[in-house]
XYZ file of C-alpha atoms in Angstrom:
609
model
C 3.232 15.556 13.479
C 0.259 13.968 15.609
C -2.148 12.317 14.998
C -5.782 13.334 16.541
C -9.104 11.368 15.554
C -11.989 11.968 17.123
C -15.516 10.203 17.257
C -19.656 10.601 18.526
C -22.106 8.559 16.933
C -23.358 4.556 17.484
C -20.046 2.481 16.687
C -17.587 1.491 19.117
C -15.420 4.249 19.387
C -12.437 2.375 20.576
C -12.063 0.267 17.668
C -13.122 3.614 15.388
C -10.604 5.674 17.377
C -7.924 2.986 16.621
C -8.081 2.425 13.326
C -8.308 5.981 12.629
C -4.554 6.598 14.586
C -3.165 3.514 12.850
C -3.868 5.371 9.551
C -2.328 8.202 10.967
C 0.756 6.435 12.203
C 2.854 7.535 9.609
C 2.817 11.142 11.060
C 5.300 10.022 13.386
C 4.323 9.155 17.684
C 5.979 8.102 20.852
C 2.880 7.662 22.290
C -0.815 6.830 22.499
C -3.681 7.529 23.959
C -7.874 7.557 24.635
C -10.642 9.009 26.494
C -14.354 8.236 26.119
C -17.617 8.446 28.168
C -18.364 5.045 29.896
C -21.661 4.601 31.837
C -21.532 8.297 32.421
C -17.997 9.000 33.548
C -14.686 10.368 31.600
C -12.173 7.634 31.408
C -8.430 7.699 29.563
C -6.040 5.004 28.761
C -2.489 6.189 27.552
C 0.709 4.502 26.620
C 3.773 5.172 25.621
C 5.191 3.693 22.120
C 3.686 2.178 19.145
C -0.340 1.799 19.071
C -0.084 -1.939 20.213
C 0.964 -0.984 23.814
C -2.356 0.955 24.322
C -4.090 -2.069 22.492
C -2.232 -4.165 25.056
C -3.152 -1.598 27.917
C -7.304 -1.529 26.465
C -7.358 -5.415 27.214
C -6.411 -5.023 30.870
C -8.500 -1.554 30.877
C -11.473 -1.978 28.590
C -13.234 1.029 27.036
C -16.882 0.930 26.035
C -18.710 3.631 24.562
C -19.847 5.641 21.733
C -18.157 9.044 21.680
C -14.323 9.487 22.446
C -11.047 10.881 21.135
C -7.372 9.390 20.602
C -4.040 10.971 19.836
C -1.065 9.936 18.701
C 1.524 12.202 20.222
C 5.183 13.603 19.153
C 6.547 14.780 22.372
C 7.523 18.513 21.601
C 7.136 19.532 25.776
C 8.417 16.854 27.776
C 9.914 13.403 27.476
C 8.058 10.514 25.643
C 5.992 8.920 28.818
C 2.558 7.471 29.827
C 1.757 10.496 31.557
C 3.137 12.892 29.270
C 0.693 11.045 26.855
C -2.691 12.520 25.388
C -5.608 12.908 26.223
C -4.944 15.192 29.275
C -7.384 16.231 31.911
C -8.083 18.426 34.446
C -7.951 17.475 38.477
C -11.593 17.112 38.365
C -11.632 14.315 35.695
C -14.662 16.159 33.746
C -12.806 17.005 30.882
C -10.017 15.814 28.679
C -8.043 16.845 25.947
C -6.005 16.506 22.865
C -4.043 18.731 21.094
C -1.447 19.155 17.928
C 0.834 22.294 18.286
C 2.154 24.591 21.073
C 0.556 26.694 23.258
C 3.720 29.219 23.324
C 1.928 31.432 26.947
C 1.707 27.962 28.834
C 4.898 28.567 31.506
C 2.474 31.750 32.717
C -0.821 29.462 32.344
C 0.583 27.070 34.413
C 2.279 29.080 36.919
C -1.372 31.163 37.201
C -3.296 27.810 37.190
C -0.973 26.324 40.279
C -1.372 29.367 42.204
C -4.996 28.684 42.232
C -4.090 25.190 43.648
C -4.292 23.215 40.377
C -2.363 19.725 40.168
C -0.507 18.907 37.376
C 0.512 15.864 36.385
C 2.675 15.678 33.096
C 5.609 18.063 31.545
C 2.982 19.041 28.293
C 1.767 22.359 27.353
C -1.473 20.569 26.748
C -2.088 19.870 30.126
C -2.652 23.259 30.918
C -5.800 23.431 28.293
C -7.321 21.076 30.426
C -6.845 22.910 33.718
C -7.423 25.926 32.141
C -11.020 24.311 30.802
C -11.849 23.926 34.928
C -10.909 27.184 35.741
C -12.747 29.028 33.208
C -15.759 26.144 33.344
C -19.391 28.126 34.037
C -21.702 25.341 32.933
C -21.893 26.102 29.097
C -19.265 24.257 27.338
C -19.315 26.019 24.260
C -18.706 29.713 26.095
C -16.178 28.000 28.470
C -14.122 27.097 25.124
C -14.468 30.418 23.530
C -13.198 31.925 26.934
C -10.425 29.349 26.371
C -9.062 30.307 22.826
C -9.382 33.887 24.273
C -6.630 33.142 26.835
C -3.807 30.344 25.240
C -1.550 31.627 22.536
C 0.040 29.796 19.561
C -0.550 26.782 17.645
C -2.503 24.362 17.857
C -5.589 22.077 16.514
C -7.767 21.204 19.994
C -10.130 18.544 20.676
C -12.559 18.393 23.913
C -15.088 16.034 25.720
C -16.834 16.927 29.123
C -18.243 14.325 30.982
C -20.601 16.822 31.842
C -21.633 17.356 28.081
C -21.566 13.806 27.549
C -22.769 13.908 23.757
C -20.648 16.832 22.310
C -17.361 16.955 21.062
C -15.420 20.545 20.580
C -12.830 21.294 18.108
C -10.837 24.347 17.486
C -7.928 25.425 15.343
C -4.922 27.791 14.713
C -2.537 26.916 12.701
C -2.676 23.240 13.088
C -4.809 21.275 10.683
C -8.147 19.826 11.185
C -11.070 18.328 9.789
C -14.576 17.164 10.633
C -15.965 13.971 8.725
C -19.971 13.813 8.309
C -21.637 10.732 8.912
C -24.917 9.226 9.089
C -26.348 9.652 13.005
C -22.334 10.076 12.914
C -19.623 12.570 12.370
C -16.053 12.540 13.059
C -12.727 14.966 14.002
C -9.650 14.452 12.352
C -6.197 15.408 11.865
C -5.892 14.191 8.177
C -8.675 12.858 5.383
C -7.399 8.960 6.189
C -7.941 8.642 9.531
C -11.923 8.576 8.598
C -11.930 7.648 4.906
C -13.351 4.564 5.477
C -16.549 5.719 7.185
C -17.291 9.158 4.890
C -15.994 11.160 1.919
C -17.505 14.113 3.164
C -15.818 16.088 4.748
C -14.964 20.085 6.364
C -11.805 21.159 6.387
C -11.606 23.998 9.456
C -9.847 27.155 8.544
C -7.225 29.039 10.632
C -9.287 30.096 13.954
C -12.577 28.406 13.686
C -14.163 25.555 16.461
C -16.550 23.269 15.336
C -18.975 21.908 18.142
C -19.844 18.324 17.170
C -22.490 15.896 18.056
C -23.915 12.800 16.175
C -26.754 14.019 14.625
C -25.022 17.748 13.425
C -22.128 19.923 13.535
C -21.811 23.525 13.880
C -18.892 25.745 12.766
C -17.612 29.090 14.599
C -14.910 31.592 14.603
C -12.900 31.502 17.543
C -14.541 34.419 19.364
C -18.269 32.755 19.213
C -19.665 34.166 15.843
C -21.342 31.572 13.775
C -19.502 30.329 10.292
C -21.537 28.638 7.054
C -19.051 26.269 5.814
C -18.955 24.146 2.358
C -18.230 20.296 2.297
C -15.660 18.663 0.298
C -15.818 15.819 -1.163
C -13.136 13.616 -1.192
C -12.548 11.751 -4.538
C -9.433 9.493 -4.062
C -9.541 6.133 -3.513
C -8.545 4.599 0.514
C -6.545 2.025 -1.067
C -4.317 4.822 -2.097
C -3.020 5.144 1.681
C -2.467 0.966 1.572
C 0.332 -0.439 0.384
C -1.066 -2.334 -2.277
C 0.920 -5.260 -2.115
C 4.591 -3.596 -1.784
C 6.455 -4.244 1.453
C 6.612 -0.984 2.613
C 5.199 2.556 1.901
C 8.053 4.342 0.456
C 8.552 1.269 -2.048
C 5.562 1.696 -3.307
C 5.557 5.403 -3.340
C 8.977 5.205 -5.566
C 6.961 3.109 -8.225
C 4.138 5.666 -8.153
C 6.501 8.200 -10.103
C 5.734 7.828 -13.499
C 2.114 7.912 -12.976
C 2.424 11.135 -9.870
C 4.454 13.117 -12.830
C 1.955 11.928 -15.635
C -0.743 13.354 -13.383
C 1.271 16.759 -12.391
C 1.743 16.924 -15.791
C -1.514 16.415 -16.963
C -3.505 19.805 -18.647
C -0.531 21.897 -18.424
C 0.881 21.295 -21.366
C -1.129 22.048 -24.372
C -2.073 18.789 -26.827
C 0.692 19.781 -29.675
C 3.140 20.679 -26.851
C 3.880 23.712 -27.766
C 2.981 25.527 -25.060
C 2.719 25.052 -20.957
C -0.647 26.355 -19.196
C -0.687 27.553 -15.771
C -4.532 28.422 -15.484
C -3.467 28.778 -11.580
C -1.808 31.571 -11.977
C -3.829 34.962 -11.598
C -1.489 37.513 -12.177
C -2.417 41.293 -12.491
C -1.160 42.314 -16.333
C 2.077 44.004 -15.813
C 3.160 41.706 -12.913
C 5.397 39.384 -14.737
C 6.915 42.409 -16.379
C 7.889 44.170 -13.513
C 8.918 40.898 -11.767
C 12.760 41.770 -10.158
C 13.416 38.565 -8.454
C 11.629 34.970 -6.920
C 12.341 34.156 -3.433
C 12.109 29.844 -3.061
C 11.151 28.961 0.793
C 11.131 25.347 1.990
C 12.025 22.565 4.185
C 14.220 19.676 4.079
C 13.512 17.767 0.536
C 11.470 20.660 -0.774
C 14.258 22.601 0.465
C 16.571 20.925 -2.068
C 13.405 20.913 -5.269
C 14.096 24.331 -4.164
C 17.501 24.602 -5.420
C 16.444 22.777 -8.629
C 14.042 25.270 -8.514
C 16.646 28.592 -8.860
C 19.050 26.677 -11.250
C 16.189 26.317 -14.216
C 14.104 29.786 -13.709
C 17.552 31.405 -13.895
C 18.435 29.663 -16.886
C 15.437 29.875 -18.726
C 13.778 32.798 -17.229
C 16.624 35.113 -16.712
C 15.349 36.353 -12.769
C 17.605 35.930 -9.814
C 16.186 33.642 -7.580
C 17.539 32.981 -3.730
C 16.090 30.082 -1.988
C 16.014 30.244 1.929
C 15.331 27.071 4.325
C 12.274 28.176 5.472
C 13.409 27.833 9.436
C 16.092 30.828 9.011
C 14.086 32.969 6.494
C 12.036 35.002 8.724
C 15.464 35.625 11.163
C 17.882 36.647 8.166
C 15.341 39.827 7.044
C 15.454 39.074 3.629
C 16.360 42.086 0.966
C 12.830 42.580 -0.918
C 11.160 44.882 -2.923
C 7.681 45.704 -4.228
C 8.351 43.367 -7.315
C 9.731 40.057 -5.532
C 7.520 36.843 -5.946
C 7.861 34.423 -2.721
C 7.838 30.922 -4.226
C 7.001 28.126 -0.936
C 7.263 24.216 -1.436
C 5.692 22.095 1.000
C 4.272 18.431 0.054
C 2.264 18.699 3.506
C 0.951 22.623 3.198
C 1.251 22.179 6.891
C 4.885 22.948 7.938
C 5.254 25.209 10.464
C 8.246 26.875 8.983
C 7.114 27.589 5.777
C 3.678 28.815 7.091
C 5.468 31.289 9.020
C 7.504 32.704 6.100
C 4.875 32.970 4.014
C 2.860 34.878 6.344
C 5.621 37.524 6.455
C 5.858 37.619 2.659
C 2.250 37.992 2.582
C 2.543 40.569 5.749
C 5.049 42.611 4.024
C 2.724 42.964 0.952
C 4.466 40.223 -1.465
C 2.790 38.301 -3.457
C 3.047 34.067 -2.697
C 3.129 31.208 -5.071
C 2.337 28.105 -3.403
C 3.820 24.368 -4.861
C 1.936 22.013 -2.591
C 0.817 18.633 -2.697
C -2.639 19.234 -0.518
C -5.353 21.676 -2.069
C -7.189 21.805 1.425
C -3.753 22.853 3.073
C -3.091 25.553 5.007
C -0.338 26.969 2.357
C -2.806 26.296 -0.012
C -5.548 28.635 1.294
C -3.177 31.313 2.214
C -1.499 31.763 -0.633
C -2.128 34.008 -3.668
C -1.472 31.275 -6.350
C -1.380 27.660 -6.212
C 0.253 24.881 -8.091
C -0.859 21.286 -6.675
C 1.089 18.403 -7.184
C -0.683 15.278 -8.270
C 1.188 12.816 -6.167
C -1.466 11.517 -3.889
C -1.071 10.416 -0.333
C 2.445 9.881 0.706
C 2.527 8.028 3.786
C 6.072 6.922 4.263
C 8.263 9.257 6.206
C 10.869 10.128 3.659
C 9.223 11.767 0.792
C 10.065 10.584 -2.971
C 6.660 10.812 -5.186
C 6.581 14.417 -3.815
C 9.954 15.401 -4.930
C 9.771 14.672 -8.231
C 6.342 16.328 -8.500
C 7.791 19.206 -6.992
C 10.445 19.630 -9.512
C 7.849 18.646 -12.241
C 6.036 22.192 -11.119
C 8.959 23.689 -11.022
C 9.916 22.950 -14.522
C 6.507 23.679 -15.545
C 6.616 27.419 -14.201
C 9.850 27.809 -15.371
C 9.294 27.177 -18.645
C 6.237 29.445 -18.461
C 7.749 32.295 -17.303
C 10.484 31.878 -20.516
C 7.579 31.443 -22.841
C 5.891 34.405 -21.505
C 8.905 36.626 -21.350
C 9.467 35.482 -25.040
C 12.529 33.912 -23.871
C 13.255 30.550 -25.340
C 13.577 29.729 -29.352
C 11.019 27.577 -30.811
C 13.201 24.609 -31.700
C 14.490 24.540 -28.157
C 10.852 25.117 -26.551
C 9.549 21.794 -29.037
C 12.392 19.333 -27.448
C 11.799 20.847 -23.718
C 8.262 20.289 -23.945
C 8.438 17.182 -25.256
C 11.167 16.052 -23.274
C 9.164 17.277 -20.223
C 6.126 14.865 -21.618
C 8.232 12.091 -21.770
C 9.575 12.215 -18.557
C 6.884 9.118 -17.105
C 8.271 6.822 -19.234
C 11.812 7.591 -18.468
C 10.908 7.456 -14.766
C 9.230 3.660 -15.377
C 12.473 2.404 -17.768
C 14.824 3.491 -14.234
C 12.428 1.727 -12.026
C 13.794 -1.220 -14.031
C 17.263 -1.122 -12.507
C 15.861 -1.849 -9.078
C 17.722 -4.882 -8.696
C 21.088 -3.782 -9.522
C 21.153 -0.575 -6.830
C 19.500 -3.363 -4.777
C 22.609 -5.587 -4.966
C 24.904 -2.386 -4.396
C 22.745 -1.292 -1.635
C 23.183 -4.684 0.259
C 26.849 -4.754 -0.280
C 27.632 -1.701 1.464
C 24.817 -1.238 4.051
C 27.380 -2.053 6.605
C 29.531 0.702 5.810
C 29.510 4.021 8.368
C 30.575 6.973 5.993
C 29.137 7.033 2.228
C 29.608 10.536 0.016
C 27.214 11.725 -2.891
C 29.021 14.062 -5.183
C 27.961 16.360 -8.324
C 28.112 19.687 -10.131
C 25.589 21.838 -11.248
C 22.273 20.123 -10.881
C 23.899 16.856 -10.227
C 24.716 18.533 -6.750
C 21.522 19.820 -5.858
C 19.815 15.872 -6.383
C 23.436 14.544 -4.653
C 22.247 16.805 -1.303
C 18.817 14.766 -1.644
C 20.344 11.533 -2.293
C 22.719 12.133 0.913
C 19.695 12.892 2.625
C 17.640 10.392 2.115
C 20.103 7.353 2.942
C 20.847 9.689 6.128
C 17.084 9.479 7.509
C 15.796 6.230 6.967
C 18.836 4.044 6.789
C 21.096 5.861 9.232
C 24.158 5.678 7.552
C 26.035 8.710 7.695
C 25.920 10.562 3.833
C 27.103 13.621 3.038
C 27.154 15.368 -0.353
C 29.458 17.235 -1.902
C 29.845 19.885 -4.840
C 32.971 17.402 -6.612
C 35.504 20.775 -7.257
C 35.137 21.351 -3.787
C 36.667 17.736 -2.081
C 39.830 19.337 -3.063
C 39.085 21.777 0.009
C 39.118 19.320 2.776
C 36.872 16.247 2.141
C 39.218 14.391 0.624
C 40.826 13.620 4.091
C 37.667 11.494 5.002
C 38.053 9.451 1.771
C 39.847 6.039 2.532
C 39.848 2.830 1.042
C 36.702 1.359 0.426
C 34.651 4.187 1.206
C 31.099 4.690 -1.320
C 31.153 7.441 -2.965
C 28.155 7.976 -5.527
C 28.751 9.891 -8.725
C 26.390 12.269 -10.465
C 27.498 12.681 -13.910
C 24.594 14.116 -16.313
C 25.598 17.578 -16.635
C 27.410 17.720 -19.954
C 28.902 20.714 -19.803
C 30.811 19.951 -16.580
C 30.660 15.778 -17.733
C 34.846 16.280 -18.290
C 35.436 18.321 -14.731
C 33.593 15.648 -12.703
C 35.300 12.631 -14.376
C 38.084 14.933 -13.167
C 36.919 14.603 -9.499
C 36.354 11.264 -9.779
C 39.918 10.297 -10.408
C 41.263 12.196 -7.346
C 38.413 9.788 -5.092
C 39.613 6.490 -6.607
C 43.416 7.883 -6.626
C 42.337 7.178 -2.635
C 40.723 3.923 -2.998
C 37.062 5.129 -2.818
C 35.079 2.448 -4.180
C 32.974 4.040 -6.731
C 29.536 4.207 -8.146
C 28.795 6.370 -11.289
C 25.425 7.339 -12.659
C 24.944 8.429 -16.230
C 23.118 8.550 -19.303
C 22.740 5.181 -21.246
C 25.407 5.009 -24.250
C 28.202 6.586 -21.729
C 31.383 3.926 -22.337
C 33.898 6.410 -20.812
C 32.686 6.693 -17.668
C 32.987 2.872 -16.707
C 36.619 2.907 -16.955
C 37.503 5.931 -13.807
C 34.739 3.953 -11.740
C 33.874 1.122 -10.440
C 30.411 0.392 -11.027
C 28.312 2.319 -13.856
C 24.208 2.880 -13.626
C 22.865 4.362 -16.972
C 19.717 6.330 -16.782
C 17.777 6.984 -20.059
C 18.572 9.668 -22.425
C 16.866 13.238 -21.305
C 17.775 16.972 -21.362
C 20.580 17.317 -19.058
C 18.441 20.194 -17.701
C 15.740 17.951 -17.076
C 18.374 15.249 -15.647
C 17.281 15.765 -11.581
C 13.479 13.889 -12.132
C 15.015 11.027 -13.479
C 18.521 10.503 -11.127
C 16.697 10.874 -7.971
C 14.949 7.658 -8.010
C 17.916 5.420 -8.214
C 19.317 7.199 -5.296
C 15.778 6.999 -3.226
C 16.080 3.447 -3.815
C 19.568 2.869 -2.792
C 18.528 4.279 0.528
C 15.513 1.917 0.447
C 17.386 -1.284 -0.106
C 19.677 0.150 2.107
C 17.803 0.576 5.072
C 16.073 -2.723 4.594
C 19.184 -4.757 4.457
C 20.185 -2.809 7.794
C 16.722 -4.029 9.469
C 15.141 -0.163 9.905
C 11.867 0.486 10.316
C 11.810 2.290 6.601
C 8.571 4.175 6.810
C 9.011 5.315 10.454
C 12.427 6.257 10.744
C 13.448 7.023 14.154
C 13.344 10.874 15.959
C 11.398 12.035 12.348
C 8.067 12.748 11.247
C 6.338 13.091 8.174
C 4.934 16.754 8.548
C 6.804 19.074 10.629
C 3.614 21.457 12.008
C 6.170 23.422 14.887
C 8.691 25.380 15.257
């Protein structure tokens, strides 16, 4: 996802433009870039790699002035390259341009543009805004850019400087986020809240196809087509030290010990004060909707993908609906079976990703009704949604997500148990220890945080090793395909997980001496059958870690090295044996010298298809 920061006021806009794409750095980039108005003229410095090659690049080329825009880019047309870098601009040099997204028509832009004896100079859709921007150009800015969202197609979150309108900035969206910050005799365009949080709280967050025409001393807000929008502020009420590290030596570590407080906070007025009951004031359901309720379709991505499977194993248990869950990516391609009475459930931490977007605009485009999980009340999936449950995890900056996971599976519990409680589904005594269970689930989450260095020491041992396996049953398989995952992505060791009845069916072949194999073990009712499954991985000299609830002396003897978890509700086990896998891949990828919160080829929000 790139990152796009944008400035017009009295500060030096390099060193504003800079700091706001190092906040945004953990987005994801191959490149860099900047343009701003210097003694009257347009000028652009780009680079590819990390920020510190254009730093190196601004000494040799200095930029002075006071309006400008940078861009982090993550190539998505065309290799990673200084020229393939944003901003682009046209063959005059009047105007240049950043841009999140796709423009899907820009092969017939181009070709059209070319014919009239344009030049281009880079492989990027983008460029062809910026030709397109000449073409259309008729002296008025603001009507030139309306003319422009009239002709591109697809998505994108745009923003424009003219060295003709030297003290205006233009910013339009479609399905790409934005915001604009408010200053004082300055304002600011974003891609995300951090990349400006240090110089203003306030902010506008633009809605699918608006532009906002921006100068120092106001900002204006439009549809697309011209018409003139009245737009609310937010304020934004987190701290900025919540996107530091605070001390920890990466993101992700610190994000892992935020947990217990993101599920205290997910937690927090949704369960009433004698837990007896959980409250879902989010919810706005029609009476009679829950009733006729046939079935719950989950949609996500990657981790939410698998808080998704979570997800269908608990409503089905305690609500009694079939549930399918769909990676987002194939969902709109398979036509999914639907009727009147289906509920679309999406996850996404970002409320951004492309994917998900897209299927829940069909659900909503078919006349279904769309739950939203999301970790970003501003979000797109958050706005376009019919109901929305926010996590309380905060900012999570480092690549792989962990704080966001559990929160997700926190909601999911939550509307899982609501739906039972509403159907009339659950007996009291049963209801009590979920619900309390559910409450204690923080301070579980802090006493595993307390094993750190023991998965450390096992995570250094075998961090050389090329082949690792995660195996479970029942909802110890649905955390073992997150657990594979995230030692996969940010330490690079090949993982793969496993349902344990089913290395019988091939697997086994891969398991030779020596190999890790990691052991889920905190579904009771299937505690004997994966013991079972263990024995036939050491019977081939796996080398074997098992994970399982404190007070468990049987389990040390089939393996080779126990980790006991506190005592929870097996149903309730996935919150809790997560984080000693996220951690493993932590320690692992640190012993292995990766870059742990920018993992190579991946970025934090995936906003294209």
């Amino acid at each position: 996802m790139c990152g796009i920061v944008g400035y017009i006021g009295m500060r030096d806009v390099k060193e504003v433009v800079l700091e706001g794409l190092r906040k945004l750095e953990y987005r994801g980039y191959d490149s860099a870039g900047i343009a701003a108005i210097e003694g009257g003229k347009l000028k652009v410095v780009k680079a590819v790699g990390r920020l510190v090659n254009l730093e190196d690049k601004l000494r040799q080329q200095p930029i002075q002035g006071h309006v400008g825009i940078g861009h982090t880019r993550w190539a998505t047309h065309g290799r990673p390259s200084d020229d393939n870098a944003h901003p682009h601009q046209d063959c005059s040099g009047r105007f240049a341009v950043i841009h999140n997204g796709i423009v899907e028509n820009y092969l017939s832009l181009r070709e059209e543009l070319i014919a009239k004896g344009h030049q281009f100079k880079s492989e990027t859709d983008t460029e062809v805004v910026a030709h397109l921007i000449e073409d259309l150009y008729n002296g008025d800015f603001f009507q030139t850019m309306v003319a422009v969202g009239r002709r591109i197609r697809g998505a994108y979150a745009l923003v424009v400087m003219s060295q003709n309108d030297p003290d205006t900035l233009i910013a339009m969206r479609k399905a790409s986020p934005l915001i604009v910050g408010l200053g004082d005799g300055e304002n600011f365009v974003a891609s995300d809240i951090p990349a400006i949080l240090q110089y203003t709280r306030d902010v506008y967050i633009l809605d699918d196809g608006e532009m906002a025409v921006v100068t120092k001393t106001r900002v204006e807000f439009y549809t697309l087509a011209g018409e003139p929008v009245d737009k609310e502020t937010l304020r934004v009420t987190w701290d900025a030290i919540a996107a530091e590290r605070g001390g920890y030596d990466h993101f992700m570590l610190k994000e892992i010990h935020e947990q217990p407080k993101a599920i205290r906070d997910t937690l927090t007025g949704r369960l009433t004060p004698d837990l007896n009951r959980v409250v879902l004031s989010e919810l706005h359901w029609q009476p009679g909707f829950l009733e006729g309720l046939d079935r719950i379709h989950i949609v996500a991505c990657g981790t939410a993908w698998h808080a998704g499977l979570v997800g269908k194993a608990i409503i089905e248990h305690f609500a009694k609906i079939p549930v399918e869950v769909d990676v987002a990516s194939e969902y709109r391609y398979r036509d999914p079976l639907q009727t009147d009475h289906t509920l679309v459930l999406v996850i996404s931490q970002s409320g951004e990703t492309a994917d998900t977007l897209a299927a829940l605009r069909l659900a909503k485009h078919r006349g279904r009704r769309v739950l939203a999980i999301t970790n970003v009340l501003g979000s797109s999936v958050a706005r376009e949604a019919d109901d929305v449950v926010v996590t309380w995890a905060g900012p999570e900056i480092a690549v792989a997500s962990t704080k966001a996971y559990t929160t997700q599976l926190v909601a999911l519990y939550l509307f899982a148990i609501y739906l039972a409680q509403e159907k009339v589904l659950l007996d009291p005594q049963e209801e009590s220890r979920l619900l309390h269970a559910l409450y204690a689930l923080p301070q579980a989450a802090e006493s595993v945080l307390d094993s750190a260095p023991q998965i450390q020491q096992f995570a250094e041992q075998y961090a050389k090793v090329h082949d690792t396996f995660f195996i479970g049953r029942g909802l110890d398989f649905a955390v073992a395909l997150e657990g594979s995952l995230k030692l996969k992505e940010i330490s690079y060791i090949h993982a793969e997980a496993y349902a344990a009845g089913e290395m019988k069916h091939g697997t086994l072949a891969l398991i030779t001496e020596g190999v890790p194999v990691i052991a889920l073990t905190t579904q009771t009712a299937l505690y004997d059958k994966t013991v079972s499954n263990i024995k036939e991985v050491k019977a081939r000299d796996a080398f074997v870690l098992g994970i399982t609830w404190a007070g468990d002396e049987v389990l040390k003897k089939s393996v080779d090295q126990v980790l006991y978890l506190p005592v929870t509700d097996p149903l309730l086990a996935p919150v809790v044996t997560v984080i000693p896998l996220q951690l493993l891949a932590y320690y692992a990828a640190v012993a292995r010298g990766n870059d742990v919160d920018k993992p190579r080829n991946l970025a934090k929000s995936v906003t294209v298809e």
